[in-house]
CSV table of C-alpha atoms in Angstrom, one decimal:
chain,number,residue,atom,x,y,z
A,1422,UNK,CA,136.4,-39.6,-23.3
A,1423,UNK,CA,132.7,-38.7,-22.5
A,1424,UNK,CA,131.0,-37.4,-25.7
A,1425,UNK,CA,129.1,-34.7,-23.8
A,1426,UNK,CA,132.5,-33.3,-22.6
A,1427,UNK,CA,133.5,-33.0,-26.3
A,1428,UNK,CA,130.2,-31.7,-27.6
A,1429,UNK,CA,130.0,-28.8,-25.1
A,1430,UNK,CA,133.3,-27.5,-26.6
A,1431,UNK,CA,132.2,-27.7,-30.2
A,1432,UNK,CA,131.3,-24.7,-32.3
A,1433,UNK,CA,129.0,-26.7,-34.7
A,1434,UNK,CA,130.0,-25.0,-38.0
A,1435,UNK,CA,128.4,-24.4,-41.4
A,1436,UNK,CA,130.3,-21.7,-43.3
A,1437,UNK,CA,130.2,-22.9,-46.9
A,1438,UNK,CA,129.4,-20.2,-49.4
A,1439,UNK,CA,126.4,-22.2,-50.7
A,1440,UNK,CA,124.8,-23.0,-47.3
A,1441,UNK,CA,121.0,-22.9,-47.6
A,1442,UNK,CA,118.5,-22.1,-44.9
A,1443,UNK,CA,117.7,-25.8,-44.8
A,1444,UNK,CA,121.3,-26.5,-44.0
A,1445,UNK,CA,121.3,-23.9,-41.3
A,1446,UNK,CA,118.1,-25.3,-39.7
A,1447,UNK,CA,119.7,-28.8,-39.7
A,1448,UNK,CA,122.8,-27.4,-38.0
A,1449,UNK,CA,120.8,-25.5,-35.3
A,1450,UNK,CA,118.5,-28.5,-34.6
A,1451,UNK,CA,121.6,-30.7,-34.2
A,1452,UNK,CA,123.3,-28.2,-32.0
A,1453,UNK,CA,120.3,-28.0,-29.6
A,1454,UNK,CA,119.8,-31.7,-29.6
A,1455,UNK,CA,123.5,-32.4,-28.8
A,1456,UNK,CA,124.3,-29.5,-26.5
A,1457,UNK,CA,127.1,-28.0,-28.6
A,1458,UNK,CA,128.7,-24.7,-27.4
A,1459,UNK,CA,127.4,-22.8,-30.4
A,1460,UNK,CA,126.6,-22.8,-34.0
A,1461,UNK,CA,129.1,-20.9,-36.2
A,1462,UNK,CA,127.3,-19.5,-39.2
A,1463,UNK,CA,127.6,-16.9,-42.0
A,1464,UNK,CA,126.5,-13.4,-40.8
A,1465,UNK,CA,123.6,-13.3,-43.3
A,1466,UNK,CA,121.8,-16.0,-41.2
A,1467,UNK,CA,122.2,-14.5,-37.7
A,1468,UNK,CA,119.0,-12.6,-37.6
A,1469,UNK,CA,116.9,-15.4,-39.0
A,1470,UNK,CA,118.4,-17.9,-36.5
A,1471,UNK,CA,117.8,-15.5,-33.6
A,1472,UNK,CA,114.2,-14.9,-34.6
A,1473,UNK,CA,113.5,-18.7,-35.0
A,1474,UNK,CA,115.4,-20.1,-32.0
A,1475,UNK,CA,115.8,-17.2,-29.6
A,1476,UNK,CA,117.7,-18.1,-26.5
A,1477,UNK,CA,117.7,-21.8,-27.3
A,1478,UNK,CA,120.9,-21.4,-29.3
A,1479,UNK,CA,124.3,-19.6,-28.9
A,1480,UNK,CA,125.2,-17.9,-32.2
A,1481,UNK,CA,128.8,-17.5,-33.3
A,1482,UNK,CA,129.8,-15.8,-36.6
A,1483,UNK,CA,132.8,-14.7,-38.6
A,1484,UNK,CA,134.3,-11.3,-39.4
A,1485,UNK,CA,136.8,-10.5,-42.1
A,1486,UNK,CA,136.4,-14.0,-43.2
A,1487,UNK,CA,138.2,-16.0,-44.6
A,1488,UNK,CA,141.1,-13.8,-45.9
A,1489,UNK,CA,141.4,-11.2,-43.2
A,1490,UNK,CA,142.4,-8.3,-45.3
A,1491,UNK,CA,139.3,-6.1,-44.9
A,1492,UNK,CA,140.1,-2.7,-43.4
A,1493,UNK,CA,139.5,-2.4,-39.6
A,1494,UNK,CA,136.5,-0.1,-40.1
A,1495,UNK,CA,134.8,-2.8,-42.2
A,1496,UNK,CA,135.5,-5.4,-39.6
A,1497,UNK,CA,134.1,-3.2,-36.8
A,1498,UNK,CA,130.9,-2.6,-38.9
A,1499,UNK,CA,130.5,-6.4,-39.4
A,1500,UNK,CA,131.0,-7.0,-35.7
A,1501,UNK,CA,128.5,-4.4,-34.6
A,1502,UNK,CA,125.9,-5.6,-37.1
A,1503,UNK,CA,126.4,-9.3,-36.1
A,1504,UNK,CA,125.9,-8.4,-32.4
A,1505,UNK,CA,122.8,-6.3,-33.2
A,1506,UNK,CA,121.4,-9.3,-35.1
A,1507,UNK,CA,121.9,-11.6,-32.2
A,1508,UNK,CA,125.4,-13.0,-32.3
A,1509,UNK,CA,127.1,-13.7,-28.9
A,1510,UNK,CA,130.5,-14.7,-30.3
A,1511,UNK,CA,132.7,-13.2,-33.1
A,1512,UNK,CA,135.5,-15.1,-34.8
A,1513,UNK,CA,137.6,-12.5,-36.6
A,1514,UNK,CA,140.5,-13.1,-39.0
A,1515,UNK,CA,143.6,-11.0,-38.5
A,1516,UNK,CA,145.1,-9.1,-41.4
A,1517,UNK,CA,147.6,-11.8,-42.4
A,1518,UNK,CA,149.4,-9.5,-44.8
A,1519,UNK,CA,150.1,-7.2,-41.8
A,1520,UNK,CA,151.5,-10.2,-39.9
A,1521,UNK,CA,153.7,-11.1,-42.8
A,1522,UNK,CA,154.9,-7.5,-43.0
A,1523,UNK,CA,155.9,-7.6,-39.3
A,1524,UNK,CA,153.2,-4.9,-38.4
A,1525,UNK,CA,152.4,-6.7,-35.1
A,1526,UNK,CA,151.4,-3.5,-33.3
A,1527,UNK,CA,148.9,-2.7,-36.0
A,1528,UNK,CA,147.4,-6.2,-35.8
A,1529,UNK,CA,147.2,-5.9,-32.0
A,1530,UNK,CA,145.4,-2.6,-32.3
A,1531,UNK,CA,142.9,-4.0,-34.7
A,1532,UNK,CA,142.2,-6.9,-32.3
A,1533,UNK,CA,141.8,-4.4,-29.4
A,1534,UNK,CA,139.4,-2.3,-31.5
A,1535,UNK,CA,137.2,-5.3,-32.3
A,1536,UNK,CA,137.2,-6.4,-28.7
A,1537,UNK,CA,135.9,-3.0,-27.8
A,1538,UNK,CA,133.2,-3.3,-30.4
A,1539,UNK,CA,132.3,-6.7,-28.9
A,1540,UNK,CA,131.9,-5.4,-25.4
A,1541,UNK,CA,130.9,-8.3,-23.2
A,1542,UNK,CA,130.6,-10.7,-26.2
A,1543,UNK,CA,133.3,-13.3,-26.9
A,1544,UNK,CA,136.0,-12.4,-29.4
A,1545,UNK,CA,138.1,-15.2,-31.0
A,1546,UNK,CA,141.1,-14.3,-33.1
A,1547,UNK,CA,141.9,-16.5,-36.1
A,1548,UNK,CA,145.6,-16.2,-37.0
A,1549,UNK,CA,145.6,-18.8,-39.9
A,1550,UNK,CA,148.7,-20.7,-38.7
A,1551,UNK,CA,149.3,-22.4,-42.0
A,1552,UNK,CA,150.6,-19.2,-43.5
A,1553,UNK,CA,152.8,-18.2,-40.5
A,1554,UNK,CA,156.3,-19.0,-39.2
A,1555,UNK,CA,156.8,-20.0,-35.6
A,1556,UNK,CA,158.1,-16.5,-34.8
A,1557,UNK,CA,154.9,-15.0,-36.3
A,1558,UNK,CA,152.7,-17.4,-34.4
A,1559,UNK,CA,154.4,-16.4,-31.2
A,1560,UNK,CA,154.0,-12.7,-32.1
A,1561,UNK,CA,150.3,-13.3,-32.6
A,1562,UNK,CA,150.0,-15.0,-29.2
A,1563,UNK,CA,151.4,-11.8,-27.7
A,1564,UNK,CA,149.1,-9.6,-29.7
A,1565,UNK,CA,146.0,-11.5,-28.9
A,1566,UNK,CA,146.9,-11.5,-25.2
A,1567,UNK,CA,147.8,-7.8,-25.0
A,1568,UNK,CA,144.7,-6.8,-27.0
A,1569,UNK,CA,142.4,-8.5,-24.5
A,1570,UNK,CA,140.8,-11.1,-26.8
A,1571,UNK,CA,139.1,-14.1,-25.3
A,1572,UNK,CA,140.5,-16.8,-27.6
A,1573,UNK,CA,143.2,-17.5,-30.1
A,1574,UNK,CA,142.1,-19.7,-33.0
A,1575,UNK,CA,144.3,-21.7,-35.3
A,1576,UNK,CA,142.5,-21.6,-38.7
A,1577,UNK,CA,139.6,-20.6,-40.9
A,1578,UNK,CA,139.4,-24.0,-42.5
A,1579,UNK,CA,139.7,-22.3,-45.8
A,1580,UNK,CA,143.5,-22.0,-45.9
A,1581,UNK,CA,146.1,-24.5,-47.0
A,1582,UNK,CA,146.2,-26.3,-43.6
A,1583,UNK,CA,144.2,-26.6,-40.4
A,1584,UNK,CA,144.8,-27.1,-36.7
A,1585,UNK,CA,147.7,-29.1,-35.4
A,1586,UNK,CA,148.6,-30.3,-32.0
A,1587,UNK,CA,152.0,-28.7,-32.3
A,1588,UNK,CA,150.4,-25.3,-32.8
A,1589,UNK,CA,148.1,-25.8,-29.8
A,1590,UNK,CA,151.1,-26.6,-27.7
A,1591,UNK,CA,152.9,-23.5,-29.0
A,1592,UNK,CA,149.9,-21.4,-28.1
A,1593,UNK,CA,149.8,-22.8,-24.6
A,1594,UNK,CA,153.4,-21.8,-24.1
A,1595,UNK,CA,153.0,-18.2,-25.3
A,1596,UNK,CA,149.4,-17.0,-24.6
A,1597,UNK,CA,148.4,-15.2,-21.4
A,1598,UNK,CA,146.4,-16.8,-18.7
A,1599,UNK,CA,143.1,-15.2,-19.8
A,1600,UNK,CA,143.3,-16.4,-23.4
A,1601,UNK,CA,141.6,-19.7,-24.4
A,1602,UNK,CA,142.4,-21.8,-27.4
A,1603,UNK,CA,140.1,-22.8,-30.3
A,1604,UNK,CA,141.3,-25.4,-32.8
A,1605,UNK,CA,139.6,-25.5,-36.2
A,1606,UNK,CA,140.3,-26.8,-39.7
A,1607,UNK,CA,140.7,-30.4,-40.8
A,1608,UNK,CA,139.4,-31.9,-37.5
A,1609,UNK,CA,137.6,-34.9,-39.1
A,1610,UNK,CA,137.9,-38.0,-36.8
A,1611,UNK,CA,136.9,-38.9,-33.3
A,1612,UNK,CA,140.6,-39.3,-32.5
A,1613,UNK,CA,141.2,-35.7,-33.6
A,1614,UNK,CA,138.4,-34.4,-31.4
A,1615,UNK,CA,139.7,-36.3,-28.4
A,1616,UNK,CA,143.3,-35.3,-29.0
A,1617,UNK,CA,142.5,-31.5,-29.2
A,1618,UNK,CA,140.3,-31.7,-26.1
A,1619,UNK,CA,143.0,-33.6,-24.2
A,1620,UNK,CA,145.5,-31.0,-25.3
A,1621,UNK,CA,143.4,-28.3,-23.6
A,1622,UNK,CA,141.4,-26.7,-26.4
A,1623,UNK,CA,138.4,-25.0,-24.9
A,1624,UNK,CA,136.6,-24.9,-28.2
A,1625,UNK,CA,136.8,-26.9,-31.4
A,1626,UNK,CA,135.4,-25.6,-34.7
A,1627,UNK,CA,134.1,-28.4,-36.9
A,1628,UNK,CA,131.1,-29.5,-39.0
A,1629,UNK,CA,131.7,-33.2,-38.3
A,1630,UNK,CA,131.6,-33.6,-34.5
A,1631,UNK,CA,127.9,-34.3,-34.1
A,1632,UNK,CA,128.0,-37.0,-36.8
A,1633,UNK,CA,131.2,-38.6,-35.4
A,1634,UNK,CA,129.7,-38.8,-31.9
A,1635,UNK,CA,126.3,-40.2,-32.8
């Protein structure tokens, strides 16, 4: 598989709690050099990246991350601030407790509210598959579709498990035609990258792709 085809789908990611500005600069320089889809970074660095790199780089950030249990109003405030600072893409975490409690309508409404806050920016919805049953995953496919989000995303990378081909296939079977798939978490080999692209993932969240494809 052509490495450029893979890299243009990669959200080049640095979300460690101890990420320094030097780490972020390295990430951004690698992203520009290799033509990745975006950099996915902590909200605290959005403004500084935007100031230094301007339109040369597409900034993705996270909201309600990594546990998802912030109230909707807090997630909306995070989203609006991120966009104001220069983010073009938002990866939100659903309220996993609400999912486990069967409050699917509430989760759908939160996603819809954040999509409204995003406007024309991209919203990706992290459902953290490692904590969900198959029925709950299917319910989230339905919620993400009905709420008008742009992507469903497997994982934060901070849970007990990451992306699997089986979950991607389940998503494909149950999402609407306007929803794309992002796989993230534990994607650590060239074979993984190729497999998830071949399976139809429009985006892959990983910190390792650039190094693997050098």
